[in-house]
Amino acid sequence: MKKGALIFEGNEKQVFATDHPDKVIFRYKDVTVAYNNVKRARFIGKGALNNQISAILLDYLNRNGVETHFISLLSDQEQLCRKIEIIPLQVVVHNRIAGSLAYRLGVPEGFRHANTIVDLRYNNDDLDDPIINRDHAVALGLATYQELDGMYDCARRVNSLLKPFFHQAGIELVDMKIEFGRASDTGALIISDEISPDTCRLWDEATGERMDKDRFRLDLSRVVESYSNVLKRLKQVTEQ
Ligand code: 5GP
């Protein structure tokens, strides 16, 4: 696969065209940002870790009947993906209340609830990714009701697959953000972007220690070491 021009540059990723019209190359950068780009740092090795972690998780979903954009790993920091039309929505699944949801609902971080909570956000930095509902999303022309039903169902299915998968690695999946796109070849709604410690809250089941981007957000140090531990444990599960 021949790497072509840079077609998108985000804070944490670059997307390159290829010589195939429906395939792109994702390059995971070592940059980390938080709080809507207010906080920024570079962690050598983070891009390679997230590339590999995301590859394991997206490949696991592909093999379990959830269509994602992931095709194959290409190198340390690059993966080959299906081209999509971006849908600027974030679907956030919560198994425990933490982060901004704890603040918004006025409950302590780590609050346990019996149900699964699914939130919808408008992916818009200028507005600080506000929580919206289905009617807002349709009114803005971001997705149809049918697509939104598909996204909610898919997000719950992803959660029901990844929660036990992480559990096998001794990691609790506290919450995660998922994004979707329309595949350029078939138009199907598929999971796009990454699923990694940058987009999930992952707590060590034995110690409660955070193994995700909160280490950076909250200045807890050992960011790369924690991501590396996540990768090591997921590899052990897949190699079983
Ligand atoms: P919170 O609302 O507490 O910021 O985030 C809830 C979950 O979704 C966390 O796992 C967080 O990492 C993820 N998340 C929410 N918004 C974003 C975002 O804009 N970028 C990234 N990388 N993750 C997000």
mmCIF file of C-alpha atoms and ligand atoms in Angstrom:
data_model
loop_
_atom_site.group_PDB
_atom_site.id
_atom_site.type_symbol
_atom_site.label_atom_id
_atom_site.label_comp_id
_atom_site.label_asym_id
_atom_site.label_seq_id
_atom_site.Cartn_x
_atom_site.Cartn_y
_atom_site.Cartn_z
ATOM 1 C CA MET A 1 0.000 0.000 0.000
ATOM 2 C CA LYS A 2 1.539 3.310 -1.103
ATOM 3 C CA LYS A 3 1.343 6.199 1.389
ATOM 4 C CA GLY A 4 -0.028 9.370 -0.184
ATOM 5 C CA ALA A 5 -0.684 12.946 0.906
ATOM 6 C CA LEU A 6 -1.577 14.036 4.418
ATOM 7 C CA ILE A 7 -5.353 14.569 4.354
ATOM 8 C CA PHE A 8 -6.018 15.335 8.029
ATOM 9 C CA GLU A 9 -3.859 16.459 10.938
ATOM 10 C CA GLY A 10 -5.366 16.188 14.406
ATOM 11 C CA ASN A 11 -3.697 16.786 17.761
ATOM 12 C CA GLU A 12 -2.955 13.121 18.339
ATOM 13 C CA LYS A 13 -3.221 11.574 14.870
ATOM 14 C CA GLN A 14 -2.484 12.126 11.202
ATOM 15 C CA VAL A 15 -4.421 10.564 8.328
ATOM 16 C CA PHE A 16 -2.760 9.909 4.955
ATOM 17 C CA ALA A 17 -4.326 8.955 1.620
ATOM 18 C CA THR A 18 -3.193 5.740 -0.096
ATOM 19 C CA ASP A 19 -3.253 4.520 -3.684
ATOM 20 C CA HIS A 20 -6.578 2.784 -2.844
ATOM 21 C CA PRO A 21 -9.612 5.130 -2.885
ATOM 22 C CA ASP A 22 -11.271 3.499 0.146
ATOM 23 C CA LYS A 23 -8.226 3.036 2.390
ATOM 24 C CA VAL A 24 -6.234 5.487 4.522
ATOM 25 C CA ILE A 25 -3.236 5.292 6.830
ATOM 26 C CA PHE A 26 -3.660 6.429 10.452
ATOM 27 C CA ARG A 27 -0.467 7.590 12.192
ATOM 28 C CA TYR A 28 -0.625 7.824 15.997
ATOM 29 C CA LYS A 29 1.442 10.715 17.337
ATOM 30 C CA ASP A 30 3.278 10.999 20.653
ATOM 31 C CA VAL A 31 1.340 14.176 21.505
ATOM 32 C CA THR A 32 -1.324 14.141 24.215
ATOM 33 C CA VAL A 33 -3.908 16.874 24.755
ATOM 34 C CA ALA A 34 -6.585 17.316 27.406
ATOM 35 C CA TYR A 35 -9.264 19.761 28.508
ATOM 36 C CA ASN A 36 -10.030 20.796 24.935
ATOM 37 C CA ASN A 37 -6.358 21.403 24.030
ATOM 38 C CA VAL A 38 -5.605 23.572 27.088
ATOM 39 C CA LYS A 39 -3.137 20.976 28.383
ATOM 40 C CA ARG A 40 -0.600 19.478 25.992
ATOM 41 C CA ALA A 41 2.512 17.295 26.270
ATOM 42 C CA ARG A 42 4.671 14.868 24.303
ATOM 43 C CA PHE A 43 5.277 11.347 25.574
ATOM 44 C CA ILE A 44 7.806 9.375 23.564
ATOM 45 C CA GLY A 45 6.321 5.956 22.781
ATOM 46 C CA LYS A 46 2.676 6.854 23.448
ATOM 47 C CA GLY A 47 1.770 6.818 19.741
ATOM 48 C CA ALA A 48 3.160 3.315 19.250
ATOM 49 C CA LEU A 49 1.387 2.029 22.372
ATOM 50 C CA ASN A 50 -2.007 3.471 21.392
ATOM 51 C CA ASN A 51 -1.574 2.208 17.832
ATOM 52 C CA GLN A 52 -1.050 -1.336 19.098
ATOM 53 C CA ILE A 53 -3.714 -1.194 21.838
ATOM 54 C CA SER A 54 -6.293 0.214 19.451
ATOM 55 C CA ALA A 55 -5.379 -2.441 16.865
ATOM 56 C CA ILE A 56 -5.972 -5.243 19.408
ATOM 57 C CA LEU A 57 -9.347 -3.802 20.506
ATOM 58 C CA LEU A 58 -10.640 -2.921 17.025
ATOM 59 C CA ASP A 59 -9.500 -6.286 15.626
ATOM 60 C CA TYR A 60 -11.307 -8.029 18.510
ATOM 61 C CA LEU A 61 -14.480 -6.113 17.620
ATOM 62 C CA ASN A 62 -14.116 -6.919 13.892
ATOM 63 C CA ARG A 63 -13.767 -10.618 14.730
ATOM 64 C CA ASN A 64 -16.884 -10.461 16.924
ATOM 65 C CA GLY A 65 -19.213 -8.997 14.328
ATOM 66 C CA VAL A 66 -18.794 -5.265 15.020
ATOM 67 C CA GLU A 67 -17.592 -3.482 11.894
ATOM 68 C CA THR A 68 -14.747 -1.027 12.544
ATOM 69 C CA HIS A 69 -12.450 0.988 10.293
ATOM 70 C CA PHE A 70 -9.360 -1.055 11.299
ATOM 71 C CA ILE A 71 -7.777 -3.254 8.611
ATOM 72 C CA SER A 72 -4.210 -4.065 9.727
ATOM 73 C CA LEU A 73 -1.146 -2.818 11.574
ATOM 74 C CA LEU A 74 1.494 -1.365 9.244
ATOM 75 C CA SER A 75 4.263 -0.232 11.583
ATOM 76 C CA ASP A 76 4.939 0.938 15.133
ATOM 77 C CA GLN A 77 2.856 4.078 14.765
ATOM 78 C CA GLU A 78 0.722 3.334 11.697
ATOM 79 C CA GLN A 79 -2.328 1.276 10.847
ATOM 80 C CA LEU A 80 -4.275 0.780 7.636
ATOM 81 C CA CYS A 81 -7.952 1.771 7.954
ATOM 82 C CA ARG A 82 -11.079 1.993 5.848
ATOM 83 C CA LYS A 83 -11.877 5.488 4.653
ATOM 84 C CA ILE A 84 -14.962 7.003 6.227
ATOM 85 C CA GLU A 85 -17.101 10.092 6.138
ATOM 86 C CA ILE A 86 -16.771 11.514 9.654
ATOM 87 C CA ILE A 87 -19.891 11.850 11.803
ATOM 88 C CA PRO A 88 -19.086 14.609 14.350
ATOM 89 C CA LEU A 89 -20.667 12.827 17.305
ATOM 90 C CA GLN A 90 -19.165 11.063 20.308
ATOM 91 C CA VAL A 91 -21.020 8.215 21.980
ATOM 92 C CA VAL A 92 -19.814 7.860 25.578
ATOM 93 C CA VAL A 93 -20.606 4.673 27.517
ATOM 94 C CA HIS A 94 -20.357 4.686 31.319
ATOM 95 C CA ASN A 95 -20.173 1.567 33.507
ATOM 96 C CA ARG A 96 -19.282 3.644 36.590
ATOM 97 C CA ILE A 97 -19.659 7.373 37.031
ATOM 98 C CA ALA A 98 -16.389 9.267 36.751
ATOM 99 C CA GLY A 99 -14.879 12.409 35.255
ATOM 100 C CA SER A 100 -17.206 15.083 33.916
ATOM 101 C CA LEU A 101 -20.322 12.949 34.526
ATOM 102 C CA ALA A 102 -19.524 12.740 38.273
ATOM 103 C CA TYR A 103 -19.187 16.532 38.317
ATOM 104 C CA ARG A 104 -22.380 17.048 36.297
ATOM 105 C CA LEU A 105 -24.502 14.708 38.456
ATOM 106 C CA GLY A 106 -22.888 15.689 41.768
ATOM 107 C CA VAL A 107 -21.888 12.158 42.760
ATOM 108 C CA PRO A 108 -18.477 10.903 43.913
ATOM 109 C CA GLU A 109 -16.103 9.587 41.269
ATOM 110 C CA GLY A 110 -16.401 5.803 41.058
ATOM 111 C CA PHE A 111 -20.142 5.794 41.914
ATOM 112 C CA ARG A 112 -21.557 2.392 40.954
ATOM 113 C CA HIS A 113 -24.866 2.056 39.094
ATOM 114 C CA ALA A 114 -26.681 -1.057 37.904
ATOM 115 C CA ASN A 115 -27.531 0.203 34.416
ATOM 116 C CA THR A 116 -25.297 1.184 31.509
ATOM 117 C CA ILE A 117 -25.384 4.916 30.741
ATOM 118 C CA VAL A 118 -24.958 6.128 27.158
ATOM 119 C CA ASP A 119 -24.357 9.838 26.434
ATOM 120 C CA LEU A 120 -24.274 11.624 23.100
ATOM 121 C CA ARG A 121 -21.931 14.553 22.466
ATOM 122 C CA TYR A 122 -21.496 16.959 19.597
ATOM 123 C CA ASN A 123 -17.826 16.707 18.582
ATOM 124 C CA ASN A 124 -17.111 20.428 18.363
ATOM 125 C CA ASP A 125 -14.066 21.952 20.091
ATOM 126 C CA ASP A 126 -15.434 25.510 19.840
ATOM 127 C CA LEU A 127 -18.462 24.430 21.904
ATOM 128 C CA ASP A 128 -16.408 22.168 24.209
ATOM 129 C CA ASP A 129 -18.071 18.932 22.929
ATOM 130 C CA PRO A 130 -21.503 19.583 24.530
ATOM 131 C CA ILE A 131 -23.862 16.798 25.587
ATOM 132 C CA ILE A 132 -26.775 16.755 23.152
ATOM 133 C CA ASN A 133 -29.765 14.506 22.528
ATOM 134 C CA ARG A 134 -30.938 12.603 19.445
ATOM 135 C CA ASP A 135 -33.295 15.387 18.385
ATOM 136 C CA HIS A 136 -30.446 17.941 18.435
ATOM 137 C CA ALA A 137 -28.267 15.615 16.333
ATOM 138 C CA VAL A 138 -31.005 15.151 13.728
ATOM 139 C CA ALA A 139 -31.858 18.886 13.742
ATOM 140 C CA LEU A 140 -28.200 19.720 13.008
ATOM 141 C CA GLY A 141 -28.187 17.176 10.153
ATOM 142 C CA LEU A 142 -25.399 15.156 11.816
ATOM 143 C CA ALA A 143 -27.181 11.784 11.582
ATOM 144 C CA THR A 144 -30.607 10.248 10.973
ATOM 145 C CA TYR A 145 -32.718 8.706 13.748
ATOM 146 C CA GLN A 146 -32.044 5.313 12.164
ATOM 147 C CA GLU A 147 -28.278 5.913 12.292
ATOM 148 C CA LEU A 148 -28.521 7.098 15.903
ATOM 149 C CA ASP A 149 -30.404 3.896 16.838
ATOM 150 C CA GLY A 150 -27.563 1.971 15.162
ATOM 151 C CA MET A 151 -24.923 3.931 17.093
ATOM 152 C CA TYR A 152 -26.582 3.377 20.472
ATOM 153 C CA ASP A 153 -27.069 -0.356 19.805
ATOM 154 C CA CYS A 154 -23.489 -0.696 18.551
ATOM 155 C CA ALA A 155 -22.039 1.232 21.521
ATOM 156 C CA ARG A 156 -23.812 -1.122 23.953
ATOM 157 C CA ARG A 157 -22.573 -4.155 21.998
ATOM 158 C CA VAL A 158 -18.999 -2.782 22.009
ATOM 159 C CA ASN A 159 -19.278 -2.307 25.764
ATOM 160 C CA SER A 160 -20.625 -5.825 26.279
ATOM 161 C CA LEU A 161 -17.643 -7.199 24.322
ATOM 162 C CA LEU A 162 -14.857 -4.987 25.685
ATOM 163 C CA LYS A 163 -15.860 -5.015 29.369
ATOM 164 C CA PRO A 164 -15.214 -8.777 29.773
ATOM 165 C CA PHE A 165 -12.192 -8.553 27.457
ATOM 166 C CA PHE A 166 -10.557 -5.954 29.730
ATOM 167 C CA HIS A 167 -11.686 -7.963 32.775
ATOM 168 C CA GLN A 168 -9.608 -10.907 31.541
ATOM 169 C CA ALA A 169 -6.645 -8.507 31.710
ATOM 170 C CA GLY A 170 -7.523 -7.486 35.284
ATOM 171 C CA ILE A 171 -8.684 -4.061 34.077
ATOM 172 C CA GLU A 172 -12.066 -2.428 34.736
ATOM 173 C CA LEU A 173 -13.576 -0.557 31.771
ATOM 174 C CA VAL A 174 -15.075 2.409 33.634
ATOM 175 C CA ASP A 175 -16.143 4.440 30.584
ATOM 176 C CA MET A 176 -15.216 4.996 26.938
ATOM 177 C CA LYS A 177 -15.808 7.298 24.022
ATOM 178 C CA ILE A 178 -16.689 5.826 20.638
ATOM 179 C CA GLU A 179 -16.913 7.585 17.275
ATOM 180 C CA PHE A 180 -18.622 6.427 14.089
ATOM 181 C CA GLY A 181 -18.308 7.112 10.382
ATOM 182 C CA ARG A 182 -19.936 6.091 7.118
ATOM 183 C CA ALA A 183 -17.650 3.718 5.167
ATOM 184 C CA SER A 184 -16.688 5.284 1.825
ATOM 185 C CA ASP A 185 -17.144 1.985 -0.059
ATOM 186 C CA THR A 186 -20.430 0.634 1.376
ATOM 187 C CA GLY A 187 -21.906 3.613 3.274
ATOM 188 C CA ALA A 188 -22.268 1.343 6.336
ATOM 189 C CA LEU A 189 -22.067 2.872 9.794
ATOM 190 C CA ILE A 190 -18.783 1.636 11.283
ATOM 191 C CA ILE A 191 -16.643 2.391 14.343
ATOM 192 C CA SER A 192 -13.978 4.924 13.454
ATOM 193 C CA ASP A 193 -11.089 6.529 15.318
ATOM 194 C CA GLU A 194 -9.222 4.814 18.163
ATOM 195 C CA ILE A 195 -10.219 2.922 21.287
ATOM 196 C CA SER A 196 -7.323 3.253 23.693
ATOM 197 C CA PRO A 197 -6.288 4.567 27.125
ATOM 198 C CA ASP A 198 -6.735 8.029 25.574
ATOM 199 C CA THR A 199 -10.445 7.404 24.973
ATOM 200 C CA CYS A 200 -11.341 5.083 27.875
ATOM 201 C CA ARG A 201 -11.083 5.143 31.660
ATOM 202 C CA LEU A 202 -9.276 1.966 32.685
ATOM 203 C CA TRP A 203 -8.769 1.102 36.349
ATOM 204 C CA ASP A 204 -6.570 -1.704 37.646
ATOM 205 C CA GLU A 205 -9.047 -4.164 39.208
ATOM 206 C CA ALA A 206 -6.581 -5.146 41.946
ATOM 207 C CA THR A 207 -5.330 -1.721 43.033
ATOM 208 C CA GLY A 208 -7.825 0.789 41.583
ATOM 209 C CA GLU A 209 -4.901 2.601 39.969
ATOM 210 C CA ARG A 210 -5.723 4.626 36.859
ATOM 211 C CA MET A 211 -4.152 3.265 33.646
ATOM 212 C CA ASP A 212 -5.472 5.873 31.200
ATOM 213 C CA LYS A 213 -5.301 9.499 30.135
ATOM 214 C CA ASP A 214 -6.364 10.636 33.609
ATOM 215 C CA ARG A 215 -2.718 10.023 34.565
ATOM 216 C CA PHE A 216 -1.903 12.967 32.303
ATOM 217 C CA ARG A 217 -5.043 15.013 33.074
ATOM 218 C CA LEU A 218 -4.459 14.748 36.815
ATOM 219 C CA ASP A 219 -0.627 14.914 36.747
ATOM 220 C CA LEU A 220 -0.281 11.408 38.188
ATOM 221 C CA SER A 221 2.954 10.642 36.229
ATOM 222 C CA ARG A 222 3.973 7.253 34.718
ATOM 223 C CA VAL A 223 1.727 7.793 31.660
ATOM 224 C CA VAL A 224 3.761 5.705 29.210
ATOM 225 C CA GLU A 225 4.465 3.032 31.830
ATOM 226 C CA SER A 226 0.711 2.634 32.490
ATOM 227 C CA TYR A 227 -0.206 2.451 28.779
ATOM 228 C CA SER A 228 2.574 -0.078 28.329
ATOM 229 C CA ASN A 229 1.117 -2.160 31.158
ATOM 230 C CA VAL A 230 -2.314 -2.086 29.428
ATOM 231 C CA LEU A 231 -0.727 -3.337 26.183
ATOM 232 C CA LYS A 232 1.245 -6.070 27.966
ATOM 233 C CA ARG A 233 -1.878 -7.375 29.698
ATOM 234 C CA LEU A 234 -4.054 -7.256 26.542
ATOM 235 C CA LYS A 235 -1.346 -9.156 24.633
ATOM 236 C CA GLN A 236 -1.344 -11.807 27.344
ATOM 237 C CA VAL A 237 -5.132 -12.201 26.908
ATOM 238 C CA THR A 238 -4.945 -12.455 23.113
ATOM 239 C CA GLU A 239 -2.065 -14.938 23.280
ATOM 240 C CA GLN A 240 -3.939 -17.265 25.682
HETATM 241 P P1 5GP B 1 -15.320 12.831 30.358
HETATM 242 O O1 5GP B 1 -16.704 13.260 29.979
HETATM 243 O O2 5GP B 1 -15.227 12.438 31.785
HETATM 244 O O3 5GP B 1 -14.296 13.847 29.935
HETATM 245 O O4 5GP B 1 -14.993 11.560 29.458
HETATM 246 C C1 5GP B 1 -15.701 10.332 29.514
HETATM 247 C C2 5GP B 1 -14.906 9.269 28.750
HETATM 248 O O5 5GP B 1 -14.885 9.587 27.364
HETATM 249 C C3 5GP B 1 -13.445 9.183 29.185
HETATM 250 O O6 5GP B 1 -13.017 7.848 29.037
HETATM 251 C C4 5GP B 1 -12.716 10.073 28.195
HETATM 252 O O7 5GP B 1 -11.380 9.662 28.005
HETATM 253 C C5 5GP B 1 -13.566 9.892 26.924
HETATM 254 N N1 5GP B 1 -13.675 11.146 26.178
HETATM 255 C C6 5GP B 1 -14.667 12.044 26.221
HETATM 256 N N2 5GP B 1 -14.454 13.081 25.399
HETATM 257 C C7 5GP B 1 -13.281 12.842 24.802
HETATM 258 C C8 5GP B 1 -12.510 13.559 23.835
HETATM 259 O O8 5GP B 1 -12.862 14.624 23.335
HETATM 260 N N3 5GP B 1 -11.321 12.987 23.484
HETATM 261 C C9 5GP B 1 -10.896 11.810 24.013
HETATM 262 N N4 5GP B 1 -9.732 11.303 23.605
HETATM 263 N N5 5GP B 1 -11.610 11.116 24.906
HETATM 264 C C10 5GP B 1 -12.789 11.619 25.308
#
